[in-house]
Coordinates of C-alpha atoms in Angstrom, one line a residue:
X109 CA -81.4 -68.5 -11.0
X110 CA -84.4 -66.8 -9.7
X111 CA -86.8 -68.9 -7.4
X112 CA -90.3 -68.3 -6.7
X113 CA -91.8 -67.4 -3.5
X114 CA -93.8 -70.4 -3.2
X115 CA -90.8 -72.6 -3.2
X116 CA -89.0 -70.5 -0.8
X117 CA -92.3 -70.8 1.4
X118 CA -92.0 -74.5 1.0
X119 CA -88.5 -74.6 1.8
X120 CA -89.0 -72.5 5.1
X121 CA -92.0 -74.3 6.2
X122 CA -90.1 -77.5 6.0
X123 CA -86.8 -76.4 7.7
X124 CA -88.2 -73.7 10.4
X125 CA -87.4 -74.9 13.8
X126 CA -85.6 -78.1 12.8
X127 CA -82.2 -78.9 14.5
X128 CA -78.9 -79.4 12.4
X129 CA -79.2 -83.3 12.6
X130 CA -82.6 -83.7 11.3
X131 CA -82.1 -80.7 8.6
X132 CA -79.7 -83.0 6.7
X133 CA -82.2 -85.6 5.6
X134 CA -84.9 -83.0 4.8
X135 CA -82.4 -80.8 2.8
X136 CA -81.6 -84.2 0.9
X137 CA -85.4 -84.8 0.3
X138 CA -86.0 -81.2 -0.9
X139 CA -83.1 -81.4 -3.3
X140 CA -84.3 -84.5 -5.1
X141 CA -87.9 -83.2 -5.1
X142 CA -86.7 -79.8 -6.9
X143 CA -83.9 -81.4 -8.7
X144 CA -81.1 -79.1 -7.3
X145 CA -78.1 -79.6 -5.2
X146 CA -78.2 -79.6 -1.3
X147 CA -76.2 -76.4 -1.4
X148 CA -79.0 -74.7 -3.5
X149 CA -81.5 -75.7 -0.8
X150 CA -79.1 -74.0 1.9
X151 CA -79.0 -70.7 -0.3
X152 CA -82.9 -70.8 -0.6
X153 CA -83.1 -71.2 3.3
X154 CA -80.7 -68.5 4.0
X155 CA -82.8 -66.1 2.1
X156 CA -85.4 -66.7 4.6
X157 CA -82.9 -66.3 7.6
X158 CA -82.3 -70.0 8.0
X159 CA -78.8 -71.4 8.4
X160 CA -77.3 -74.7 9.6
X161 CA -73.6 -74.4 9.0
X162 CA -71.6 -73.5 12.1
X163 CA -69.5 -70.3 12.0
X164 CA -65.8 -70.8 12.0
X165 CA -64.1 -70.2 15.6
X166 CA -61.7 -68.1 14.0
X167 CA -64.1 -66.1 12.0
X168 CA -62.8 -62.3 11.6
X169 CA -59.2 -63.4 12.4
X170 CA -56.3 -63.4 10.2
X171 CA -52.6 -64.7 10.2
X172 CA -51.7 -61.2 9.1
X173 CA -52.2 -59.8 12.6
X174 CA -52.3 -56.0 13.4
X175 CA -48.8 -56.4 15.2
X176 CA -47.4 -57.8 11.9
X177 CA -49.1 -55.1 9.8
X178 CA -47.8 -52.4 12.1
X179 CA -44.1 -53.5 11.2
X180 CA -44.9 -53.0 7.7
X181 CA -46.6 -49.9 8.1
X182 CA -43.7 -48.6 10.1
X183 CA -41.6 -49.1 7.0
X184 CA -44.0 -47.2 4.8
X185 CA -44.0 -44.3 7.3
X186 CA -40.1 -44.1 7.7
X187 CA -39.8 -43.7 3.7
X188 CA -42.0 -40.6 3.8
X189 CA -40.4 -37.6 2.0
X190 CA -40.5 -34.1 2.6
X191 CA -42.9 -33.5 -0.3
X192 CA -45.4 -35.7 1.7
X193 CA -45.2 -38.8 -0.3
X194 CA -44.5 -42.5 0.5
X195 CA -42.2 -44.0 -2.5
X196 CA -41.9 -47.3 -0.8
X197 CA -44.7 -49.7 -2.0
X198 CA -46.4 -52.0 0.6
X199 CA -45.5 -55.0 -1.4
X200 CA -41.8 -54.0 -1.2
X201 CA -42.2 -53.7 2.7
X202 CA -43.6 -57.1 2.9
X203 CA -40.8 -58.5 0.7
X204 CA -38.3 -56.7 3.1
X205 CA -39.8 -58.3 6.1
X206 CA -39.8 -61.6 4.7
X207 CA -36.0 -61.3 3.5
X208 CA -35.0 -60.2 7.0
X209 CA -36.9 -63.1 8.5
X210 CA -39.7 -60.9 10.1
X211 CA -43.1 -62.8 10.4
X212 CA -45.7 -61.7 7.7
X213 CA -48.5 -64.3 8.5
X214 CA -47.9 -66.3 5.5
X215 CA -50.7 -64.6 3.7
X216 CA -50.8 -63.6 0.1
X217 CA -49.5 -60.1 -1.0
X218 CA -53.0 -59.0 -2.1
X219 CA -54.6 -60.1 1.2
X220 CA -51.6 -58.4 3.2
X221 CA -52.5 -55.1 1.3
X222 CA -56.1 -55.6 1.9
X223 CA -55.6 -56.0 5.9
X224 CA -53.4 -52.8 5.6
X225 CA -56.4 -51.0 4.3
X226 CA -58.7 -52.8 6.9
X227 CA -56.5 -51.4 9.7
X228 CA -56.4 -47.9 8.5
X229 CA -52.4 -48.1 8.2
X230 CA -52.0 -48.1 4.5
X231 CA -49.9 -45.5 2.6
X232 CA -53.0 -43.5 1.7
X233 CA -54.2 -43.6 5.4
X234 CA -50.7 -42.4 6.6
X235 CA -50.7 -39.4 4.2
X236 CA -54.1 -38.3 5.2
X237 CA -54.2 -35.0 7.2
X238 CA -54.9 -35.1 11.0
X239 CA -58.6 -34.1 11.9
X240 CA -59.0 -30.7 12.9
X241 CA -61.6 -28.6 14.7
X242 CA -63.2 -25.1 13.9
X243 CA -61.9 -22.4 16.0
X244 CA -64.2 -19.5 17.0
X245 CA -62.9 -16.1 17.9
X246 CA -65.2 -13.9 20.2
X247 CA -65.9 -10.9 18.3
X248 CA -64.3 -8.9 15.5
X249 CA -60.7 -7.7 16.3
X250 CA -60.4 -10.6 18.9
X251 CA -58.1 -12.5 16.7
X252 CA -56.0 -11.5 13.6
X253 CA -53.9 -13.7 11.5
X254 CA -50.9 -12.4 9.8
X255 CA -48.7 -13.9 7.0
X256 CA -46.1 -12.7 4.4
X257 CA -46.0 -14.2 0.9
X258 CA -43.1 -14.1 -1.4
X259 CA -44.4 -13.2 -4.9
X260 CA -41.2 -14.6 -6.6
X261 CA -42.7 -14.6 -10.2
X262 CA -42.9 -10.6 -10.1
X263 CA -40.1 -8.1 -10.2
X264 CA -40.1 -4.2 -10.5
X265 CA -37.9 -2.0 -12.7
X266 CA -38.1 1.1 -14.8
X267 CA -40.8 -0.5 -16.7
X268 CA -43.0 -1.2 -13.9
X269 CA -44.1 -4.6 -12.6
X270 CA -43.2 -7.5 -15.0
X271 CA -42.8 -11.3 -14.7
X272 CA -39.7 -13.2 -14.5
X273 CA -38.6 -15.3 -17.7
X274 CA -39.1 -18.9 -18.3
X275 CA -35.9 -20.0 -16.4
X276 CA -37.6 -18.9 -13.2
X277 CA -40.5 -21.2 -13.7
X278 CA -41.7 -22.4 -10.2
X279 CA -40.8 -26.3 -10.6
X280 CA -40.4 -27.9 -7.1
X281 CA -36.6 -28.4 -7.8
X282 CA -36.0 -24.9 -8.6
X283 CA -37.6 -22.8 -5.9
X284 CA -34.6 -22.8 -3.8
X285 CA -32.3 -21.8 -6.6
X286 CA -34.8 -19.2 -7.8
X287 CA -35.0 -17.7 -4.4
X288 CA -31.4 -17.5 -4.0
X289 CA -31.0 -15.7 -7.4
X290 CA -33.2 -13.0 -6.5
X291 CA -31.9 -10.0 -5.0
X292 CA -35.1 -8.2 -4.3
X293 CA -38.6 -9.7 -4.2
X294 CA -42.3 -8.5 -4.0
X295 CA -43.6 -9.2 -0.4
X296 CA -47.3 -9.5 0.1
X297 CA -48.1 -8.6 3.7
X298 CA -51.8 -9.5 4.9
X299 CA -54.0 -9.8 7.9
X300 CA -57.7 -11.1 8.2
X301 CA -59.9 -10.8 11.3
X302 CA -60.9 -14.4 12.3
X303 CA -64.4 -13.5 13.1
X304 CA -65.7 -11.4 10.5
X305 CA -63.3 -12.4 7.6
X306 CA -62.6 -8.5 7.1
X307 CA -58.8 -8.3 5.7
X308 CA -56.1 -6.1 4.5
X309 CA -53.0 -6.4 2.3
X310 CA -50.2 -4.4 1.2
X311 CA -47.0 -4.9 -1.0
X312 CA -43.5 -4.2 -0.3
X313 CA -40.4 -4.4 -2.5
X314 CA -37.5 -5.5 -0.5
X315 CA -34.5 -8.0 -0.2
X316 CA -36.5 -10.0 2.5
X317 CA -38.8 -9.6 5.5
X318 CA -37.9 -6.5 7.7
X319 CA -39.0 -5.2 11.0
X320 CA -39.6 -1.8 9.6
X321 CA -41.9 -3.1 6.7
X322 CA -43.7 -5.4 9.1
X323 CA -44.6 -2.7 11.7
X324 CA -45.4 -0.3 8.9
X325 CA -47.9 -2.7 7.5
X326 CA -49.4 -3.3 11.0
X327 CA -49.8 0.4 11.4
X328 CA -51.7 0.8 8.0
X329 CA -53.8 -2.3 9.0
X330 CA -54.7 -0.9 12.4
X331 CA -55.3 2.7 11.6
X332 CA -58.9 3.8 10.2
X333 CA -59.1 3.0 6.3
X334 CA -60.6 6.4 5.7
X335 CA -57.3 7.8 6.9
X336 CA -55.3 5.5 4.6
X337 CA -57.7 6.3 1.5
X338 CA -57.0 9.9 2.0
X339 CA -53.2 9.5 2.0
X340 CA -53.2 7.2 -0.7
X341 CA -55.1 9.3 -3.1
X342 CA -54.4 12.8 -1.3
X343 CA -57.9 13.5 -0.8
X344 CA -59.1 13.1 -4.3
X345 CA -61.2 10.0 -3.9
X346 CA -64.0 11.0 -1.4
X347 CA -66.3 8.6 -3.0
X348 CA -64.3 5.7 -1.6
X349 CA -64.6 7.2 2.1
X350 CA -66.7 5.2 4.5
X351 CA -66.8 1.8 2.6
X352 CA -64.1 0.1 4.2
X353 CA -64.6 -0.6 7.9
X354 CA -61.7 -2.7 9.5
X355 CA -59.4 -1.1 12.1
X356 CA -58.1 -1.0 15.7
X357 CA -55.7 -3.0 17.6
X358 CA -56.3 -6.9 17.9
X359 CA -56.4 -8.7 21.2
X360 CA -54.5 -11.7 19.8
X361 CA -52.2 -11.8 16.6
X362 CA -51.6 -15.4 15.2
X363 CA -48.6 -15.8 12.9
X364 CA -45.6 -18.1 12.2
X365 CA -42.2 -17.5 13.7
X366 CA -40.9 -15.3 11.0
X367 CA -38.2 -12.8 11.1
X368 CA -40.5 -9.9 11.7
X369 CA -42.1 -11.1 14.9
X370 CA -38.8 -12.4 16.2
X371 CA -37.4 -8.8 16.0
X372 CA -37.0 -7.3 19.7
X373 CA -38.1 -3.9 18.3
X374 CA -41.7 -5.4 17.1
X375 CA -41.8 -7.5 20.2
X376 CA -41.7 -4.2 22.1
X377 CA -44.5 -2.8 20.0
X378 CA -46.7 -5.7 20.8
X379 CA -46.1 -5.3 24.4
X380 CA -46.8 -1.7 24.4
X381 CA -50.2 -2.2 22.4
X382 CA -51.0 -5.3 24.9
X383 CA -51.2 -7.6 21.8
X384 CA -51.1 -11.2 22.7
X385 CA -48.6 -12.7 20.1
X386 CA -49.3 -16.5 19.4
X387 CA -46.8 -18.2 17.1
X388 CA -47.4 -21.8 15.7
X389 CA -44.9 -24.3 14.8
X390 CA -43.4 -24.6 11.3
X391 CA -45.2 -26.9 8.6
X392 CA -48.6 -26.4 10.3
X393 CA -50.5 -23.9 8.1
X394 CA -53.9 -24.8 9.3
X395 CA -52.8 -23.2 12.5
X396 CA -54.0 -20.0 10.7
X397 CA -56.3 -21.5 8.0
X398 CA -58.1 -18.1 7.8
X399 CA -55.0 -16.4 6.4
X400 CA -54.0 -19.3 4.2
X401 CA -57.3 -19.2 2.6
X402 CA -57.2 -15.6 2.2
X403 CA -53.9 -15.6 0.3
X404 CA -55.6 -17.9 -2.1
X405 CA -58.3 -15.4 -2.5
X406 CA -56.0 -12.6 -3.1
X407 CA -54.7 -14.4 -6.2
X408 CA -57.9 -13.3 -7.9
X409 CA -56.6 -9.9 -7.5
X410 CA -52.9 -10.6 -8.9
X411 CA -54.6 -12.6 -11.8
X412 CA -55.7 -9.2 -13.2
X413 CA -52.0 -8.1 -13.4
X414 CA -51.8 -10.1 -16.3
X415 CA -54.0 -7.5 -18.4
X416 CA -52.8 -4.4 -16.8
X417 CA -49.1 -3.6 -15.7
X418 CA -48.6 -1.1 -12.6
X419 CA -46.1 1.7 -13.2
X420 CA -44.7 1.3 -9.8
X421 CA -45.0 0.0 -6.4
X422 CA -47.2 2.8 -5.2
X423 CA -49.6 2.3 -8.1
X424 CA -49.7 -1.5 -7.3
X425 CA -50.8 -0.5 -3.9
X426 CA -53.4 1.7 -4.8
X427 CA -55.0 -1.0 -7.1
X428 CA -54.7 -3.5 -4.0
X429 CA -56.3 -0.8 -1.6
X430 CA -59.3 -0.2 -4.2
X431 CA -59.8 -3.9 -4.5
X432 CA -59.9 -4.3 -0.7
X433 CA -62.8 -2.0 -0.5
X434 CA -64.8 -3.9 -3.1
X435 CA -63.9 -7.4 -1.7
X436 CA -64.8 -6.2 2.0
X437 CA -67.9 -4.4 1.0
X438 CA -69.4 -6.4 -1.7
X439 CA -69.0 -10.2 -1.7
X440 CA -70.8 -12.0 1.2
X441 CA -68.9 -13.8 3.8
X442 CA -70.2 -17.3 4.5
X443 CA -73.4 -16.2 2.6
X444 CA -74.5 -13.8 5.4
X445 CA -73.1 -10.3 4.7
X446 CA -70.1 -8.7 3.3
X447 CA -67.0 -8.5 5.4
X448 CA -67.1 -4.9 6.3
X449 CA -70.7 -5.3 7.5
X450 CA -69.8 -8.3 9.8
X451 CA -66.8 -6.3 11.1
X452 CA -69.2 -3.5 11.9
X453 CA -70.9 -5.6 14.6
X454 CA -67.9 -4.8 16.9
X455 CA -68.7 -3.0 20.4
X456 CA -66.9 0.1 21.5
X457 CA -65.3 -2.0 24.3
X458 CA -64.0 -4.5 21.8
X459 CA -62.5 -1.7 19.5
X460 CA -59.1 -0.7 20.7
X461 CA -57.9 2.4 18.6
X462 CA -54.4 2.6 17.2
X463 CA -52.2 5.4 18.5
X464 CA -51.0 8.3 16.3
X465 CA -48.1 7.6 14.2
X466 CA -45.8 9.8 16.1
X467 CA -46.3 7.7 19.2
X468 CA -46.5 4.6 17.3
X469 CA -43.2 5.0 16.0
X470 CA -41.8 5.6 19.5
X471 CA -43.3 2.1 20.6
X472 CA -41.1 0.3 18.0
X473 CA -37.6 0.2 19.3
X474 CA -34.7 -2.2 20.2
X475 CA -33.9 -3.0 23.9
X476 CA -32.0 -0.1 25.3
X477 CA -28.1 -0.7 25.4
X478 CA -25.3 1.6 27.0
X479 CA -22.1 2.7 25.8
X480 CA -19.2 4.8 27.3
X481 CA -18.4 7.8 25.4
X482 CA -14.6 8.5 24.7
X483 CA -12.9 11.6 25.5
X484 CA -14.1 13.0 22.0
X485 CA -17.8 11.9 22.9
X486 CA -17.7 9.1 20.2
X487 CA -19.6 5.8 20.7
X488 CA -19.8 2.8 18.6
X489 CA -22.7 0.9 17.7
X490 CA -23.2 -1.9 15.4
X491 CA -19.9 -1.2 14.0
X492 CA -20.6 2.6 13.3
X493 CA -19.5 5.6 15.2
X494 CA -21.5 8.4 16.6
X495 CA -20.7 11.5 18.3
X496 CA -22.8 12.7 21.4
X497 CA -23.6 16.6 21.1
X498 CA -23.3 17.1 24.9
X499 CA -19.7 17.9 25.9
X500 CA -20.4 16.7 29.4
X501 CA -20.8 13.1 27.9
X502 CA -17.1 12.6 27.7
X503 CA -16.0 9.5 29.7
X504 CA -19.8 9.0 30.8
X505 CA -22.1 6.2 30.2
X506 CA -24.9 6.8 27.7
X507 CA -28.1 5.0 26.7
X508 CA -28.9 4.2 23.1
X509 CA -32.3 3.2 21.6
X510 CA -32.3 1.9 18.1
X511 CA -35.8 2.4 16.2
X512 CA -36.4 0.5 12.9
X513 CA -37.9 3.6 11.3
X514 CA -34.8 5.9 12.0
X515 CA -31.8 3.3 11.7
X516 CA -29.1 3.9 11.1
X517 CA -29.8 7.0 13.1
X518 CA -30.0 6.1 16.9
X519 CA -31.5 7.8 20.0
X520 CA -28.8 8.8 22.6
X521 CA -30.2 9.5 26.0
X522 CA -27.8 11.3 28.6
X523 CA -28.4 13.7 31.4
X524 CA -32.0 14.1 30.8
X525 CA -31.9 14.9 27.1
X526 CA -32.2 12.9 23.9
X527 CA -30.4 13.2 20.7
X528 CA -31.1 11.7 17.3
X529 CA -27.4 10.8 16.0
X530 CA -26.4 10.3 12.5
X531 CA -23.5 7.7 11.9
X532 CA -20.1 9.6 11.3
X533 CA -19.1 9.0 7.6
X534 CA -15.4 7.6 7.1
X535 CA -13.2 9.2 4.5
X536 CA -10.9 7.2 1.9
X537 CA -8.2 6.9 4.6
X538 CA -10.5 5.1 7.2
X539 CA -10.8 8.3 9.4
X540 CA -13.7 9.5 10.8
X541 CA -14.8 12.6 8.8
X542 CA -16.0 15.0 11.5
X543 CA -12.5 16.2 12.9
X544 CA -11.1 19.6 12.5
X545 CA -8.2 20.5 10.1
X546 CA -4.7 21.5 11.4
X547 CA -4.4 25.3 12.0
X548 CA -8.2 25.7 12.3
X549 CA -8.5 24.2 15.8
X550 CA -10.9 25.8 18.3
X551 CA -11.5 24.5 21.8
X552 CA -14.9 22.7 22.3
X553 CA -17.5 24.3 24.3
X554 CA -16.7 23.8 28.0
X555 CA -18.8 21.4 29.9
X556 CA -20.5 22.2 33.3
X557 CA -17.8 20.6 35.0
X558 CA -15.1 22.8 33.2
X559 CA -16.9 25.9 33.9
X560 CA -17.3 24.8 37.6
X561 CA -13.6 24.4 37.8
X562 CA -12.9 27.7 36.7
X563 CA -15.3 29.1 39.3
X564 CA -13.5 27.0 42.0
X565 CA -10.0 28.5 41.0
X566 CA -11.4 32.0 41.6
X567 CA -12.6 30.9 45.0
X568 CA -9.3 29.2 45.8
X569 CA -7.2 32.4 45.2
X570 CA -9.3 34.2 47.8
X571 CA -7.8 31.4 50.1
X572 CA -4.3 32.1 49.1
X573 CA -3.8 29.3 46.7
X574 CA -2.1 29.8 43.2
X575 CA -2.5 27.6 40.1
X576 CA 0.0 26.3 37.8
X577 CA -0.2 24.1 34.8
X578 CA -2.7 23.9 31.9
X579 CA -5.5 21.7 31.0
X580 CA -6.1 18.7 33.0
X581 CA -2.7 19.1 34.6
X582 CA -3.5 22.4 36.4
X583 CA -2.5 22.1 40.1
X584 CA -3.2 24.1 43.2
X585 CA 0.0 25.7 45.0
X586 CA -0.1 26.1 48.8
X587 CA 0.1 29.9 50.0
X588 CA 3.5 31.4 51.1
X589 CA 4.7 30.9 54.9
X590 CA 3.0 33.4 57.1
X591 CA 0.0 33.7 55.2
X592 CA -3.1 34.2 57.2
X593 CA -5.8 31.8 55.7
X594 CA -9.5 32.3 56.5
X595 CA -9.7 28.7 56.8
X596 CA -9.1 27.1 60.3
X597 CA -6.8 24.0 59.1
X598 CA -4.3 23.4 62.0
X599 CA -3.8 24.0 65.7
X600 CA -7.2 23.7 66.9
X601 CA -7.9 20.0 66.5
X602 CA -7.1 19.1 70.2
X603 CA -9.7 21.6 71.3
X604 CA -12.4 19.6 70.1
X605 CA -11.7 17.0 72.8
X606 CA -13.8 17.9 75.7
X607 CA -13.4 17.0 79.5
X608 CA -13.5 13.2 79.2
X609 CA -12.7 10.9 82.1
X610 CA -10.7 7.9 80.9
X611 CA -10.2 4.7 82.9
X612 CA -6.6 4.4 83.9
X613 CA -5.6 0.9 83.3
X614 CA -2.4 -0.6 84.8
X615 CA -0.4 -2.3 82.3
X616 CA 1.7 -5.4 82.6
X617 CA 5.6 -5.2 82.3
X618 CA 6.9 -6.9 79.1
X619 CA 9.4 -9.8 79.7
X620 CA 12.2 -8.6 77.1
X621 CA 14.8 -10.9 76.0
X622 CA 18.2 -9.3 76.8
X623 CA 20.6 -8.8 73.7
X624 CA 23.7 -11.1 73.7
X625 CA 26.1 -8.5 72.4
X626 CA 27.2 -5.7 74.8
X627 CA 25.6 -2.3 74.6
X628 CA 27.8 0.4 72.4
X629 CA 29.5 3.0 74.7
X630 CA 27.5 5.9 75.8
X631 CA 27.8 9.2 73.6
X632 CA 27.8 12.2 75.5
X633 CA 26.6 15.5 73.8
X634 CA 25.8 18.7 75.7
X635 CA 25.8 17.1 79.1
X636 CA 22.9 14.7 77.7
X637 CA 23.6 10.8 77.4
X638 CA 22.2 9.2 74.4
X639 CA 22.0 5.4 74.2
X640 CA 22.9 4.0 70.7
X641 CA 21.5 0.7 69.8
X642 CA 23.8 -2.1 68.2
X643 CA 23.8 -1.8 64.6
X644 CA 25.7 -4.0 62.0
X645 CA 28.9 -2.0 60.9
X646 CA 30.4 -4.7 58.7
X647 CA 29.1 -6.2 55.3
X648 CA 29.9 -9.6 53.7
X649 CA 32.3 -9.9 50.8
X650 CA 29.3 -10.9 48.7
X651 CA 27.3 -7.8 49.4
X652 CA 30.5 -5.5 49.0
X653 CA 31.2 -7.0 45.4
X654 CA 27.5 -6.4 44.6
X655 CA 27.8 -2.7 45.3
X656 CA 31.1 -2.7 43.5
X657 CA 29.6 -4.3 40.3
X658 CA 26.7 -1.8 40.6
X659 CA 29.3 1.2 40.4
X660 CA 32.0 -0.2 37.7
X661 CA 30.3 -3.0 35.9
X662 CA 32.2 -6.1 35.2
X663 CA 34.8 -6.7 37.9
X664 CA 38.3 -8.0 36.5
X665 CA 39.3 -11.5 37.6
X666 CA 42.5 -10.4 39.3
X667 CA 40.5 -7.7 41.2
X668 CA 38.2 -10.1 42.2
X669 CA 40.7 -12.6 43.7
X670 CA 42.5 -9.8 45.5
X671 CA 39.4 -8.3 46.9
X672 CA 38.2 -11.7 48.1
X673 CA 41.6 -12.6 49.7
X674 CA 41.7 -9.2 51.5
X675 CA 38.2 -9.1 53.0
X676 CA 37.4 -12.7 53.3
X677 CA 35.9 -12.2 56.5
X678 CA 33.7 -9.0 55.4
X679 CA 34.4 -5.1 55.3
X680 CA 33.6 -2.4 57.5
X681 CA 30.8 -0.3 55.9
X682 CA 32.8 2.9 55.8
X683 CA 35.9 1.2 54.6
X684 CA 33.8 -0.3 51.8
X685 CA 32.7 3.1 50.7
X686 CA 36.1 4.4 50.4
X687 CA 37.5 1.3 48.6
X688 CA 34.8 1.6 46.0
X689 CA 35.3 5.4 45.6
X690 CA 39.2 4.7 45.2
X691 CA 38.6 1.9 42.6
X692 CA 36.3 4.3 40.6
X693 CA 39.0 7.0 40.7
X694 CA 41.8 4.6 39.8
X695 CA 43.7 5.2 42.9
X696 CA 43.2 2.1 45.0
X697 CA 46.4 0.3 46.0
X698 CA 48.5 2.9 44.5
X699 CA 50.9 2.6 47.2
X700 CA 51.4 -1.0 46.7
X701 CA 52.3 -0.8 43.0
X702 CA 48.8 -1.9 41.7
X703 CA 46.6 0.2 39.6
X704 CA 43.4 -1.1 38.9
X705 CA 41.1 0.5 36.3
X706 CA 37.2 0.5 36.4
X707 CA 36.0 -1.7 33.4
X708 CA 32.4 -0.5 33.7

C-alpha cells in the first residue's frame, strides 16, 4: 500500500533517536493512530532508514557450508564427459551424499542448489572456460601460428572435388568411423601472422599429415607471394602481382604436437632457419586462438565450393590463392587496415628472407645414419637395398641422409663424394634386379686399393719376389737362395749397437735341488761328452691301451685281458710301439700260438 510522505515524516519524527525499549510503546501508539499493525509502522520507519530489529548473529551463514558444497561439486566434476558436459544433476549428487552418510547440512534441495550457485561451483560454473589474456606479438613475422585441418566432407576424383554421401554426415558418434573409412583426405594447411593477421593457406590431398607436405607448405608461406603467383598462373596474371604482402621466416612458430613438427627432418629445418618452435598441449586450442579463428574465417571460402566445383587440386589451390589476395588486401583487420597493409609495417631487420628452393630442400633432412657396405657395395636402409657407386666403398662405413623431398631416394656420403641412390627393385623371386646374367660377367672397375696393389706387385718383382694365386688369395714368394736383394734385411742389426758400457752385475748362485734318481750314463761321441737328462722311458698300461685304441679302434676283451696281465706295471715306450705295430699287422704273439686281429 502506498503511503504519503507526510505520514512517513510523522513516523520518522516520532522514532528518530529513540532506543529500542522506548520505541515499542511509540510504535504501538502510532499503529493505533493510523489503524495499522506495528509491523507496518516498522516498514514505514525502515523506508527512512530506521530499524529496531536486531540482526541475527548467524546472518549470512548456512548449514550447507562451503566444505559440504565442495564434496557435492567434486561428484559433479568427476562425472564430466569428454564432450564437456556434466550428466550428473546436483540433486542426485546431494542424494548420493545422504545415502552414503555424508553431511549435507540438512537444508532443502532447492537451497542446496542455490548455495552451489552462490559459491560459484555449480555444474554451469565448472563448465565455463578458464579466463585468458590477450597475447601481443612484437611485430609482423614475430609469431606465426600454424595448423592443419582435415576437410573430411570433401574428396577428389576424376570428376573433380565432391562431397561425401549422407552416410558420412559428421555426427559426433561417427567422426572416428568416418576418419578410418577414408583412404585419402583433403588437408588444409594454414599459417597466420599473429601481429598483422596476414595469412596463407594451401590444400593437399593425401592419406595423412606428411613432413614433405608440411615443409612444402611452409616454403610457399615464407617465400615472396609474387613468386608463388607467377608459378601458379605461369606469368599470365600480372595484375595480381604486388597485392599480397606476406613472406619471410618467422621468429616463432606456434603449433600443436602434430606429426609434421615431430618429424626429425622438419625439426632440422627449423633449427637451420633459427625458428623457435613452440608447441602447446593437446586440448588447448586457445593457445593459438588466431589460427583457430582463421580456420572459421576460411570457411567463407569453402562455402563457395557449393556453387562451383574445381576440376582438380591445382585449380582448388589457384582459387584459394586468389581468395587469399582479396582477403588480405581488402577487408580491414580490427577495423584499422587490410592485413597486407598491417604486415607492410615490418622493418628490414624484422624481415628474414627465406632461402632459395635448392638450399631450402637441403635443410630438410633426417639425422645422418651410417651403414657398412657389403662386398657388393649394397647397403640396407628402411628395408630397401641401395648400391653405392664407388667400388672403394666395399666393406667400408658410409653416411646416409634421407630427405623427405627425394625419399625413397637417399643421399650417400663417402670418401668426399655424394650420390643420390635409388632403391634396387626386387624381381619375382625376391632377388635384387641389378645383378649380371651368367655368361656376361665382367669384372667391376678396380678400386684405388686394387690399382695400388698392381703397382706394388711390379715394385716387389724388382726386389726378387714372385707372386702366386689369384684375386684376394695372391701371395708373395721369397726370392731363391743366393739372390742379392737390394734391401738390407739380415746380418747388420748388431752393427747398430754402438760402444755402450754396461754395468757388470755379479749374480747370486741358485740353490738347485738335487734329483733323486741317478744320472744317465755319459754318452761319448767324437771325443765329446754329452750329459743326457733323465726322461721317462715307460708308460702306464692305461696310456698304452689309449694309443692302441687310436690305431685299431675297439679292443677285443680277450686281448685287453692279456695285455693288462702282461704289462700290469707299464711298458717301455719302444716296446709299446713294436707291440702296436705287430697287432696292426696281425703278427703279435704268433710264436705263442695266438693271433690277434685288429678290429678297427
